[in-house]
Short mmCIF file of C-alpha atoms (C1' of nucleotides) in Angstrom, two decimals:
data_model
loop_
_atom_site.label_atom_id
_atom_site.label_comp_id
_atom_site.label_asym_id
_atom_site.label_seq_id
_atom_site.Cartn_x
_atom_site.Cartn_y
_atom_site.Cartn_z
CA MET F 1 -54.64 27.85 -59.60
CA ARG F 2 -51.74 25.48 -58.71
CA MET F 3 -53.26 23.20 -55.40
CA SER F 4 -49.81 23.09 -54.59
CA ARG F 5 -49.18 27.52 -53.90
CA TYR F 6 -52.62 26.98 -53.07
CA PHE F 7 -54.05 27.04 -49.53
CA LEU F 8 -56.94 24.14 -49.19
CA PRO F 9 -56.48 23.05 -45.51
CA VAL F 10 -58.87 19.71 -46.42
CA LEU F 11 -58.58 16.97 -43.56
CA LYS F 12 -59.56 13.59 -43.96
CA GLU F 13 -60.92 13.07 -40.67
CA THR F 14 -64.29 14.60 -39.31
CA PRO F 15 -63.90 16.55 -36.32
CA ALA F 16 -65.72 15.83 -33.48
CA GLU F 17 -68.33 19.08 -33.41
CA ALA F 18 -70.19 18.36 -36.46
CA GLN F 19 -73.13 17.48 -37.00
CA ILE F 20 -74.55 17.66 -40.04
CA ALA F 21 -73.37 16.82 -43.45
CA SER F 22 -72.96 20.94 -44.90
CA HIS F 23 -70.84 21.88 -41.40
CA ARG F 24 -68.74 18.51 -41.69
CA LEU F 25 -68.09 18.76 -45.33
CA MET F 26 -67.12 22.69 -45.10
CA LEU F 27 -64.58 22.00 -41.96
CA ARG F 28 -62.86 18.51 -44.37
CA ALA F 29 -62.79 20.49 -47.31
CA GLY F 30 -60.95 23.44 -45.55
CA MET F 31 -63.11 25.51 -46.34
CA VAL F 32 -64.07 27.49 -42.77
CA ARG F 33 -62.42 27.56 -39.74
CA GLN F 34 -64.48 28.09 -36.33
CA ALA F 35 -63.42 31.55 -34.25
CA ALA F 36 -65.46 31.39 -31.92
CA ALA F 37 -68.85 29.84 -31.71
CA GLY F 38 -70.95 30.64 -34.19
CA ILE F 39 -68.31 33.04 -35.45
CA TYR F 40 -66.37 31.23 -38.46
CA SER F 41 -63.00 32.61 -41.06
CA TRP F 42 -64.32 32.10 -44.67
CA MET F 43 -60.71 29.86 -46.66
CA PRO F 44 -59.65 30.64 -49.54
CA LEU F 45 -61.86 28.15 -50.73
CA GLY F 46 -65.34 28.75 -48.80
CA TYR F 47 -64.43 32.47 -49.84
CA ARG F 48 -64.79 31.79 -53.30
CA VAL F 49 -67.98 30.23 -52.99
CA LEU F 50 -69.63 33.06 -50.81
CA LYS F 51 -68.13 35.51 -53.48
CA ARG F 52 -69.94 33.14 -56.00
CA ILE F 53 -73.06 33.43 -54.19
CA GLU F 54 -72.47 37.22 -53.37
CA ASP F 55 -72.02 38.19 -56.90
CA ILE F 56 -75.39 36.16 -58.51
CA VAL F 57 -76.89 37.80 -55.48
CA ASN F 58 -75.72 40.93 -57.02
CA GLN F 59 -76.64 40.09 -60.51
CA GLU F 60 -80.12 39.84 -59.70
CA GLN F 61 -80.73 42.74 -57.11
CA ILE F 62 -79.33 44.65 -60.12
CA ARG F 63 -81.59 43.27 -62.42
CA ALA F 64 -84.46 43.78 -60.77
CA GLY F 65 -83.77 47.66 -60.62
CA HIS F 66 -81.92 47.54 -57.02
CA ILE F 67 -79.21 49.87 -55.98
CA PRO F 68 -76.92 48.59 -53.94
CA LEU F 69 -74.94 51.05 -50.78
CA LEU F 70 -73.24 49.56 -47.98
CA MET F 71 -74.06 50.27 -44.39
CA PRO F 72 -71.95 49.97 -41.17
CA THR F 73 -71.80 46.86 -39.11
CA LEU F 74 -72.05 48.87 -36.11
CA GLN F 75 -74.89 50.78 -35.31
CA SER F 76 -75.44 53.78 -32.96
CA ALA F 77 -78.20 53.33 -30.80
CA SER F 78 -80.25 56.02 -30.24
CA LEU F 79 -81.50 55.05 -33.90
CA TRP F 80 -82.94 52.12 -32.47
CA ARG F 81 -84.59 53.78 -29.63
CA GLU F 82 -86.32 56.45 -32.29
CA SER F 83 -88.10 53.08 -33.73
CA GLY F 84 -88.60 51.35 -30.21
CA ARG F 85 -86.18 48.49 -30.83
CA TYR F 86 -83.99 49.09 -28.99
CA ASP F 87 -85.59 47.55 -25.54
CA ASP F 88 -87.74 45.15 -27.88
CA TYR F 89 -85.10 43.37 -29.75
CA GLY F 90 -83.72 41.93 -26.71
CA GLU F 91 -80.58 39.45 -26.19
CA GLU F 92 -80.18 38.43 -29.19
CA MET F 93 -78.75 42.50 -29.87
CA LEU F 94 -75.33 42.60 -29.15
CA ARG F 95 -74.39 46.25 -27.38
CA ILE F 96 -71.55 47.66 -27.18
CA LYS F 97 -70.01 50.38 -25.49
CA ASP F 98 -67.35 52.66 -26.82
CA ARG F 99 -64.88 54.34 -24.78
CA HIS F 100 -66.71 57.57 -24.23
CA GLY F 101 -69.57 55.17 -22.83
CA ARG F 102 -71.87 56.08 -25.59
CA ASP F 103 -74.11 52.96 -26.47
CA LEU F 104 -73.85 50.60 -29.49
CA LEU F 105 -74.70 48.07 -31.13
CA TYR F 106 -73.63 45.27 -33.87
CA GLY F 107 -76.66 45.50 -35.95
CA PRO F 108 -78.75 42.72 -36.74
CA THR F 109 -80.40 44.25 -39.56
CA ASN F 110 -80.62 47.80 -41.04
CA GLU F 111 -84.15 49.18 -40.65
CA GLU F 112 -82.91 51.77 -38.71
CA LEU F 113 -80.07 52.85 -40.52
CA ILE F 114 -82.15 52.79 -43.70
CA THR F 115 -85.16 54.69 -43.08
CA ASP F 116 -82.84 57.82 -41.32
CA ILE F 117 -80.96 57.60 -44.54
CA PHE F 118 -83.88 57.99 -47.27
CA ARG F 119 -85.95 60.48 -44.70
CA SER F 120 -82.85 62.72 -45.24
CA HIS F 121 -82.68 62.38 -48.94
CA VAL F 122 -85.58 62.18 -50.03
CA ASN F 123 -88.58 64.06 -50.04
CA SER F 124 -91.03 64.09 -53.43
CA TYR F 125 -93.12 61.38 -54.15
CA ARG F 126 -91.13 61.71 -57.78
CA ASP F 127 -87.74 59.76 -56.29
CA LEU F 128 -90.31 57.03 -55.30
CA PRO F 129 -90.29 54.33 -55.77
CA LEU F 130 -86.56 53.16 -54.09
CA THR F 131 -85.31 50.41 -53.70
CA LEU F 132 -81.82 50.00 -51.42
CA TYR F 133 -79.82 46.92 -50.56
CA HIS F 134 -76.42 45.80 -49.20
CA VAL F 135 -74.77 42.68 -48.32
CA GLN F 136 -73.00 43.05 -44.98
CA TRP F 137 -72.27 41.39 -42.45
CA LYS F 138 -74.99 41.11 -39.28
CA PHE F 139 -74.69 39.74 -35.90
CA ARG F 140 -77.39 38.02 -33.90
CA ASP F 141 -76.61 36.44 -30.36
CA GLU F 142 -78.27 33.64 -30.56
CA ILE F 143 -78.35 31.14 -27.44
CA ARG F 144 -76.75 28.40 -28.80
CA PRO F 145 -75.16 28.60 -32.79
CA ARG F 146 -75.12 25.27 -34.08
CA TYR F 147 -75.14 23.17 -37.70
CA GLY F 148 -71.74 25.53 -38.98
CA VAL F 149 -72.46 28.76 -40.62
CA MET F 150 -76.37 27.30 -41.15
CA ARG F 151 -76.95 29.59 -37.99
CA GLY F 152 -74.04 31.13 -37.30
CA ARG F 153 -74.44 34.16 -35.07
CA GLU F 154 -72.16 36.59 -37.09
CA PHE F 155 -73.58 35.98 -40.54
CA LEU F 156 -73.71 37.26 -43.92
CA MET F 157 -77.05 38.62 -45.64
CA LYS F 158 -78.50 41.04 -47.85
CA ASP F 159 -81.06 43.40 -46.56
CA GLY F 160 -83.13 45.34 -48.54
CA TYR F 161 -85.34 48.09 -48.36
CA ASN F 162 -87.85 49.45 -50.22
CA PHE F 163 -89.78 53.03 -50.62
CA ASP F 164 -93.26 53.47 -51.50
CA VAL F 165 -95.41 55.62 -52.57
CA ASP F 166 -98.67 54.00 -51.56
CA LYS F 167 -100.28 50.73 -50.64
CA ALA F 168 -100.05 49.14 -54.00
CA SER F 169 -96.57 49.92 -55.79
CA ALA F 170 -95.28 49.01 -52.20
CA ILE F 171 -97.45 45.54 -53.03
CA HIS F 172 -95.37 45.78 -56.72
CA SER F 173 -92.11 45.77 -54.31
CA TYR F 174 -93.15 42.62 -52.67
CA ASN F 175 -94.47 40.81 -56.07
CA ARG F 176 -90.96 42.23 -57.58
CA HIS F 177 -88.81 40.76 -54.95
CA MET F 178 -90.24 37.50 -54.69
CA VAL F 179 -89.66 37.45 -58.59
CA SER F 180 -85.78 38.50 -58.25
CA TYR F 181 -85.49 35.93 -55.56
CA LEU F 182 -86.68 32.90 -57.21
CA ARG F 183 -84.33 34.17 -60.07
CA THR F 184 -81.53 33.59 -57.53
CA TYR F 185 -82.36 31.01 -56.24
CA GLU F 186 -82.57 29.48 -59.32
CA ARG F 187 -79.13 30.40 -60.48
CA MET F 188 -77.65 28.94 -57.79
CA GLY F 189 -78.95 25.48 -59.00
CA LEU F 190 -81.87 25.56 -55.89
CA GLN F 191 -85.22 24.83 -55.84
CA ALA F 192 -86.26 27.17 -53.11
CA ILE F 193 -90.18 27.53 -52.39
CA PRO F 194 -91.49 31.13 -51.34
CA MET F 195 -93.85 29.53 -48.39
CA ARG F 196 -96.54 32.13 -46.50
CA ALA F 197 -94.57 32.82 -43.45
CA ASP F 198 -95.24 34.87 -39.74
CA THR F 199 -93.80 38.53 -39.81
CA GLY F 200 -92.14 37.97 -36.46
CA PRO F 201 -89.92 40.66 -34.04
CA ILE F 202 -90.16 42.90 -37.81
CA GLY F 203 -93.32 43.15 -37.54
CA GLY F 204 -95.99 43.56 -41.16
CA ASP F 205 -98.55 41.59 -43.17
CA TYR F 206 -97.24 40.26 -45.84
CA SER F 207 -94.41 38.16 -45.99
CA HIS F 208 -93.09 34.60 -47.53
CA GLU F 209 -90.17 32.76 -47.07
CA PHE F 210 -87.91 31.09 -49.33
CA LEU F 211 -87.16 27.26 -48.29
CA VAL F 212 -85.22 24.45 -49.79
CA LEU F 213 -86.22 20.96 -48.85
CA ALA F 214 -83.78 19.56 -46.70
CA ASP F 215 -83.93 16.70 -43.99
CA THR F 216 -81.64 18.93 -41.48
CA GLY F 217 -83.64 21.83 -42.32
CA GLU F 218 -84.81 23.56 -38.74
CA SER F 219 -88.68 24.14 -40.55
CA GLU F 220 -91.41 21.38 -40.76
CA VAL F 221 -93.19 22.94 -44.30
CA PHE F 222 -96.25 21.98 -46.05
CA PHE F 223 -97.20 21.94 -49.77
CA ASP F 224 -98.12 21.21 -52.88
CA ASN F 225 -96.16 18.72 -55.07
CA SER F 226 -97.33 20.47 -57.76
CA ILE F 227 -95.44 23.85 -56.73
CA LEU F 228 -91.99 21.46 -57.14
CA GLU F 229 -92.90 21.53 -61.25
CA LEU F 230 -92.52 25.67 -61.57
CA ASN F 231 -89.40 27.31 -62.75
CA LEU F 232 -88.81 30.75 -64.31
CA ASP F 233 -86.16 28.49 -67.00
CA GLY F 234 -84.27 32.08 -67.95
CA ARG F 235 -88.04 33.21 -68.97
CA GLU F 236 -87.46 37.34 -69.44
CA ILE F 237 -88.92 39.28 -66.45
CA ASP F 238 -90.14 43.30 -67.36
CA PHE F 239 -89.56 44.17 -63.46
CA ASP F 240 -90.92 47.58 -64.31
CA SER F 241 -94.63 45.36 -64.91
CA GLU F 242 -96.57 44.93 -62.11
CA ALA F 243 -98.92 42.41 -64.35
CA SER F 244 -95.97 40.86 -64.76
CA CYS F 245 -94.66 40.35 -61.41
CA ARG F 246 -98.02 39.70 -60.46
CA ALA F 247 -98.06 36.67 -62.28
CA ILE F 248 -95.69 35.21 -61.61
CA VAL F 249 -95.79 36.03 -57.94
CA ASP F 250 -99.91 33.98 -58.50
CA GLU F 251 -98.87 31.28 -60.56
CA TRP F 252 -96.09 30.16 -56.90
CA THR F 253 -98.58 31.17 -54.59
CA GLU F 254 -101.60 29.34 -55.74
CA PRO F 255 -100.53 26.15 -54.63
CA TYR F 256 -100.53 25.30 -51.30
CA SER F 257 -97.12 25.68 -49.29
CA ARG F 258 -96.30 27.17 -45.65
CA THR F 259 -94.30 26.48 -42.96
CA ASP F 260 -95.53 25.13 -39.50
CA GLU F 261 -96.06 28.46 -37.76
CA THR F 262 -98.30 29.40 -40.51
CA HIS F 263 -100.13 25.59 -41.73
CA ASP F 264 -103.49 24.82 -41.95
CA GLU F 265 -104.14 21.65 -41.75
CA SER F 266 -108.32 21.76 -42.89
CA LEU F 267 -107.31 23.64 -45.28
CA PHE F 268 -104.08 21.92 -46.38
CA GLU F 269 -106.56 19.12 -46.59
CA THR F 270 -109.83 20.47 -48.73
CA THR F 271 -107.28 22.74 -51.25
CA VAL F 272 -105.08 19.45 -51.93
CA PRO F 273 -105.69 16.10 -53.24
CA GLU F 274 -104.16 13.86 -50.96
CA VAL F 275 -101.65 12.40 -53.62
CA ARG F 276 -99.33 15.82 -53.72
CA ARG F 277 -99.86 16.64 -49.70
CA ARG F 278 -95.86 16.66 -49.25
CA LYS F 279 -94.85 17.40 -45.85
CA SER F 280 -90.50 17.71 -45.04
CA ARG F 281 -88.27 19.50 -43.33
CA ALA F 282 -86.67 22.68 -45.08
CA ILE F 283 -83.61 25.25 -45.02
CA GLU F 284 -84.81 29.45 -44.60
CA VAL F 285 -82.34 30.58 -46.62
CA GLY F 286 -85.02 34.02 -47.51
CA GLN F 287 -87.86 35.75 -46.49
CA ILE F 288 -89.92 39.32 -47.49
CA PHE F 289 -91.32 41.78 -45.82
CA TYR F 290 -94.18 44.62 -46.49
CA PHE F 291 -93.85 46.09 -43.27
CA GLY F 292 -96.58 49.63 -44.43
CA THR F 293 -95.30 52.60 -42.14
CA LYS F 294 -94.14 50.57 -39.28
CA TYR F 295 -90.62 52.62 -39.13
CA SER F 296 -91.86 55.48 -41.83
CA GLU F 297 -94.43 56.56 -39.62
CA PRO F 298 -92.69 57.04 -35.55
CA MET F 299 -89.17 57.46 -37.86
CA GLY F 300 -90.65 59.84 -39.44
CA ALA F 301 -90.08 59.03 -43.09
CA THR F 302 -92.15 61.09 -45.11
CA VAL F 303 -92.32 62.58 -48.82
CA ALA F 304 -94.71 65.31 -50.35
CA ASP F 305 -97.18 63.72 -52.94
CA SER F 306 -99.04 64.42 -56.12
CA GLU F 307 -101.33 67.28 -53.50
CA GLY F 308 -98.16 68.56 -51.01
CA ARG F 309 -98.97 66.62 -48.31
CA ARG F 310 -96.57 64.76 -46.13
CA VAL F 311 -97.35 60.58 -46.12
CA PRO F 312 -95.25 57.96 -44.53
CA VAL F 313 -93.82 56.20 -46.82
CA HIS F 314 -94.61 52.70 -47.24
CA MET F 315 -91.49 50.40 -47.26
CA GLY F 316 -90.94 46.36 -47.26
CA SER F 317 -87.47 44.96 -46.54
CA HIS F 318 -86.12 41.59 -47.57
CA GLY F 319 -83.33 39.08 -46.83
CA ILE F 320 -80.91 36.60 -48.30
CA GLY F 321 -79.28 34.94 -45.84
CA VAL F 322 -76.10 34.40 -48.65
CA SER F 323 -73.37 32.87 -45.78
CA ARG F 324 -76.08 30.05 -44.82
CA LEU F 325 -76.90 29.26 -48.77
CA VAL F 326 -73.18 28.10 -49.11
CA GLY F 327 -74.47 26.09 -46.16
CA ALA F 328 -78.71 25.36 -47.53
CA ILE F 329 -77.17 24.63 -50.92
CA ILE F 330 -74.26 21.68 -49.57
CA GLU F 331 -77.34 19.95 -47.65
CA ALA F 332 -79.00 20.06 -50.65
CA SER F 333 -75.93 18.83 -52.92
CA HIS F 334 -73.49 16.15 -51.58
CA ASP F 335 -72.98 12.51 -51.09
CA GLU F 336 -71.06 10.50 -49.08
CA LYS F 337 -67.85 11.13 -50.85
CA GLY F 338 -68.09 15.16 -50.42
CA ILE F 339 -69.76 18.25 -51.36
CA VAL F 340 -71.43 18.37 -55.33
CA TRP F 341 -70.96 21.86 -55.85
CA PRO F 342 -73.78 23.11 -59.06
CA GLU F 343 -71.73 24.81 -61.71
CA PRO F 344 -73.09 28.83 -61.07
CA VAL F 345 -71.62 28.43 -57.54
CA ALA F 346 -68.49 26.09 -57.97
CA PRO F 347 -65.43 28.08 -56.33
CA PHE F 348 -63.34 26.26 -59.74
CA PRO F 349 -65.44 24.85 -62.44
CA VAL F 350 -63.08 22.54 -63.27
CA GLY F 351 -60.02 20.28 -61.05
CA ILE F 352 -57.41 19.16 -63.33
CA LEU F 353 -56.19 16.29 -61.75
CA ASN F 354 -52.43 15.13 -62.73
CA LEU F 355 -51.71 11.40 -62.47
CA SER F 356 -48.28 11.41 -63.38
CA GLN F 357 -46.97 13.62 -61.81
CA ARG F 358 -42.93 13.03 -62.73
CA ASP F 359 -44.02 12.61 -66.50
CA SER F 360 -43.09 15.80 -67.95
CA ASN F 361 -45.86 15.52 -71.08
CA ALA F 362 -48.59 15.21 -68.72
CA GLU F 363 -47.37 18.41 -66.37
CA ALA F 364 -46.88 19.84 -69.95
CA VAL F 365 -50.55 18.53 -71.21
CA CYS F 366 -52.14 19.89 -67.59
CA LEU F 367 -50.46 23.15 -68.12
CA SER F 368 -52.03 23.80 -71.44
CA ILE F 369 -55.18 22.86 -70.40
CA CYS F 370 -54.78 25.32 -68.30
CA ARG F 371 -53.69 28.37 -70.37
CA ASP F 372 -56.85 27.30 -72.74
CA LEU F 373 -59.55 27.82 -69.30
CA GLU F 374 -58.00 30.43 -68.75
CA ALA F 375 -58.06 32.29 -72.10
CA LYS F 376 -61.66 31.28 -72.06
CA GLY F 377 -62.01 33.42 -68.13
CA LEU F 378 -62.82 29.91 -66.43
CA GLU F 379 -59.93 29.53 -63.67
CA PRO F 380 -59.47 25.25 -63.34
CA LEU F 381 -57.83 23.97 -59.69
CA TYR F 382 -54.99 21.69 -61.08
CA ASP F 383 -53.46 19.25 -58.66
CA ASP F 384 -49.75 19.46 -59.57
CA ARG F 385 -49.69 17.58 -55.97
CA GLU F 386 -46.80 14.79 -55.43
CA GLU F 387 -49.79 12.43 -54.44
CA ARG F 388 -51.13 9.19 -55.28
CA ALA F 389 -53.99 9.05 -57.91
CA GLY F 390 -56.20 7.80 -54.91
CA ALA F 391 -55.50 10.92 -52.60
CA LYS F 392 -56.24 13.15 -55.77
CA PHE F 393 -59.41 11.51 -56.34
CA ALA F 394 -60.71 11.84 -52.57
CA THR F 395 -59.88 15.86 -52.42
CA MET F 396 -61.40 16.60 -55.44
CA ASP F 397 -64.33 14.54 -54.89
CA LEU F 398 -64.65 16.35 -50.77
CA ILE F 399 -64.67 19.70 -52.24
CA GLY F 400 -66.89 19.11 -54.72
CA LEU F 401 -65.64 20.63 -57.97
CA PRO F 402 -68.63 20.28 -60.74
CA TRP F 403 -66.10 19.18 -63.43
CA ARG F 404 -62.78 16.99 -63.18
CA ILE F 405 -60.63 16.22 -65.99
CA VAL F 406 -58.14 13.81 -65.17
CA VAL F 407 -54.47 13.76 -67.12
CA GLY F 408 -52.18 10.55 -66.90
CA SER F 409 -49.65 8.99 -68.48
CA ARG F 410 -52.04 6.11 -69.54
CA GLY F 411 -54.60 8.42 -71.19
CA LEU F 412 -51.95 10.27 -73.23
CA ALA F 413 -50.25 7.11 -74.98
CA LYS F 414 -53.64 7.28 -76.57
CA GLY F 415 -54.00 10.89 -77.10
CA ALA F 416 -56.88 11.24 -74.48
CA VAL F 417 -57.59 12.60 -71.17
CA GLU F 418 -61.09 12.10 -69.05
CA LEU F 419 -63.05 14.51 -68.37
CA THR F 420 -65.92 13.53 -65.83
CA ARG F 421 -68.53 15.03 -64.26
CA ARG F 422 -69.30 15.24 -59.90
CA ILE F 423 -72.41 14.80 -59.60
CA ASP F 424 -73.30 10.94 -61.31
CA GLY F 425 -69.40 10.04 -61.92
CA GLU F 426 -70.54 9.83 -66.16
CA SER F 427 -67.44 10.87 -68.11
CA GLU F 428 -65.76 10.88 -71.69
CA THR F 429 -62.83 10.45 -72.69
CA ILE F 430 -61.52 14.03 -75.37
CA ALA F 431 -58.16 15.56 -76.86
CA PRO F 432 -56.38 17.85 -74.42
CA GLU F 433 -57.12 20.45 -76.92
CA HIS F 434 -60.57 20.18 -77.53
CA ALA F 435 -60.91 20.04 -73.14
CA ALA F 436 -61.15 23.82 -72.28
CA GLU F 437 -63.45 24.22 -75.62
CA ARG F 438 -65.23 21.79 -73.90
CA ILE F 439 -65.53 23.23 -70.66
CA ALA F 440 -66.65 26.66 -71.62
CA GLU F 441 -69.67 24.65 -74.05
CA ILE F 442 -71.12 23.37 -70.21
CA TYR F 443 -70.55 26.63 -69.01
CA ALA F 444 -72.04 29.36 -71.20
CA ALA F 445 -75.25 27.61 -70.43
CA TYR F 446 -74.76 29.18 -66.94
"C1'" C Y 1 -81.31 30.45 -19.18
"C1'" G Y 2 -83.10 24.52 -17.70
"C1'" G Y 3 -80.57 19.62 -18.41
"C1'" G Y 4 -76.34 16.49 -20.57
"C1'" G Y 5 -71.56 16.48 -22.01
"C1'" C Y 6 -66.16 18.00 -23.23
"C1'" G Y 7 -61.47 20.38 -22.83
"C1'" U Y 8 -54.16 16.12 -23.49
"C1'" G Y 9 -49.15 17.69 -30.71
"C1'" G Y 10 -52.65 20.37 -36.72
"C1'" C Y 11 -57.36 16.72 -36.58
"C1'" G Y 12 -59.68 11.56 -33.93
"C1'" C Y 13 -58.72 9.86 -29.52
"C1'" A Y 14 -55.99 6.35 -24.58
"C1'" G Y 15 -54.44 7.37 -20.11
"C1'" C Y 16 -57.95 9.63 -15.02
"C1'" U Y 17 -61.65 4.82 -11.28
"C1'" U Y 18 -56.72 2.75 -8.14
"C1'" G Y 19 -51.50 10.54 -8.45
"C1'" G Y 20 -44.74 8.30 -9.63
"C1'" U Y 21 -42.17 13.42 -15.29
"C1'" A Y 22 -47.39 11.12 -21.39
"C1'" G Y 23 -49.46 7.87 -25.64
"C1'" C Y 24 -51.80 5.25 -30.14
"C1'" G Y 25 -54.09 6.28 -35.02
"C1'" C Y 26 -54.31 10.34 -39.30
"C1'" G Y 27 -51.17 14.77 -41.24
"C1'" G Y 28 -46.25 17.46 -41.15
"C1'" C Y 29 -40.95 16.54 -42.18
"C1'" G Y 30 -36.08 14.35 -44.39
"C1'" G Y 31 -35.37 9.10 -46.57
"C1'" U Y 32 -35.75 4.97 -50.08
"C1'" U Y 33 -39.10 2.06 -53.14
"C1'" U Y 34 -44.01 3.18 -54.94
"C1'" U Y 35 -47.61 5.32 -57.90
"C1'" G Y 36 -55.45 5.62 -62.03
"C1'" G Y 37 -59.56 5.73 -56.07
"C1'" G Y 38 -56.78 8.93 -49.07
"C1'" A Y 39 -49.36 3.45 -50.20
"C1'" A Y 40 -45.22 0.52 -47.21
"C1'" C Y 41 -40.76 0.97 -45.17
"C1'" C Y 42 -37.42 3.36 -41.50
"C1'" G Y 43 -35.89 7.91 -39.21
"C1'" C Y 44 -37.30 13.05 -36.95
"C1'" A Y 45 -39.92 16.85 -34.94
"C1'" G Y 46 -44.15 18.97 -32.85
"C1'" G Y 47 -47.30 18.59 -26.32
"C1'" U Y 48 -47.83 24.85 -20.32
"C1'" C Y 49 -52.47 17.78 -20.55
"C1'" G Y 50 -58.03 24.95 -21.65
"C1'" U Y 51 -56.92 28.47 -17.30
"C1'" U Y 52 -55.86 29.72 -11.52
"C1'" G Y 53 -55.64 28.16 -7.09
"C1'" G Y 54 -55.42 24.26 -3.60
"C1'" U Y 55 -53.85 18.77 -1.64
"C1'" U Y 56 -49.69 16.28 -1.84
"C1'" C Y 57 -42.29 14.13 -1.39
"C1'" A Y 58 -44.88 14.53 -6.20
"C1'" A Y 59 -50.86 16.00 -10.39
"C1'" A Y 60 -52.98 14.84 -16.79
"C1'" U Y 61 -55.48 12.07 -12.84
"C1'" C Y 62 -58.08 14.42 -6.44
"C1'" C Y 63 -60.28 19.60 -4.89
"C1'" A Y 64 -62.29 24.35 -6.16
"C1'" A Y 65 -62.31 28.13 -9.20
"C1'" U Y 66 -63.02 30.29 -13.64
"C1'" C Y 67 -63.00 30.44 -19.31
"C1'" G Y 68 -64.25 27.83 -23.92
"C1'" C Y 69 -66.91 24.09 -26.86
"C1'" C Y 70 -70.24 20.64 -27.98
"C1'" C Y 71 -75.47 18.02 -27.70
"C1'" C Y 72 -80.83 18.48 -25.83
"C1'" G Y 73 -85.19 21.98 -24.58
"C1'" A Y 74 -86.63 27.61 -24.85
"C1'" C Y 75 -85.25 31.49 -29.29
"C1'" C Y 76 -83.76 32.03 -34.90
"C1'" A Y 77 -82.19 33.80 -41.28
#
RNA sequence: CGGGGCGUGGCGCAGCUUGGUAGCGCGGCGGUUUUGGGAACCGCAGGUCGUUGGUUCAAAUCCAAUCGCCCCGACCA
């Protein structure tokens, strides 16, 4: 993509409303524009990142055996009256009337809808287990939205729902989700720690939240430092195997890790050696629940078991804050110059800076590198603007592409271009004809 | 919802106390000179001063109402 033809409205100055790094940087990098309090338009660059994250979420869901569908944003109040949550949910739920005076709501979550779908079409234990999910916009009318997309009112969320014939099977679904979530975050370059959580308004017995450490996080967390050493590191996982999922869950839930809601100071002190006790702020980026028959009973979601008896299904729900992750990743990965995208979620894999825009040779070299990259399925962002070097560097640093290739007549005289890594500024000189190959090698690891 | 603050060109702000026909920096457009870390100069364009009503010869400025946004708190993925 030629920057001169792209739409990238970057800001040199910081808009006054931005309080935290991710919000400030998303506005400055032209990723989002606020449309109303807590509601944002996603500009092209931000949209690309959002899609990258959504893609990873989808891939990992499908890998775990979960099935995508798409439910509406607007829902009829009647199902919510059936579950009893129309009144319980409170002011946070945006209520709307249509022209006939019927009560609608902009869904803050989808348990009712999914349960309705399930009960209409699934009747036998033979159809279980089943996990359905979607990635859809939600609305929660927060009293005070803030921190940009980190706590907006409208947000994109992956929410999934598992249906199992009994508790044991539902617990496996719970474990499978935990493992799949760990994989998902790890692929985005994030270290997300599962922590025992309150079940909140959704209800139920089992719940873990996934938290990313960041000074600006809204939660206070307490954990055993040893949990930071855990990683999946691409290990093979059999999501159908209860034992294999449970082993990973055990590994991650063995070290103490809790949010302030569930923190137990004396347990913390007696079970974790002092040198490993850590306290931090963190951002919640996902949560999983097992809630048994909370919705299936009142809503009549039952299946015939192997003896022909109708039993309510055991359910769980699971959420990943897709739009929030964009902010969370920036909180976890930025410096004074701008964003530092991890490769898997970067809006473009590499930026090409032409520092000698009027040198036709430099232009030809840049275009040739672009073609080579595109042939390998990598789309670079080519800064071909009539700008001075400083402005190009500053823009590239701000938008945080993980790699940049600098092409200038000075280097070309020696037959070289410069390849630089955003995170640490480490660079190497390389022949232009090898540049694309080098980038492809780097990205092959992701 | 309680407390505080702010709405002036795309962004950041001054002007308001003490009414007199709107200004600065950045950005944009044209030109010249520049050209490896946010260039310099010249010129130009762009503003119903959030909105409505009131006071006044005259309102960005004073008064009232209203809308929007931000911060602290309670609430939350």
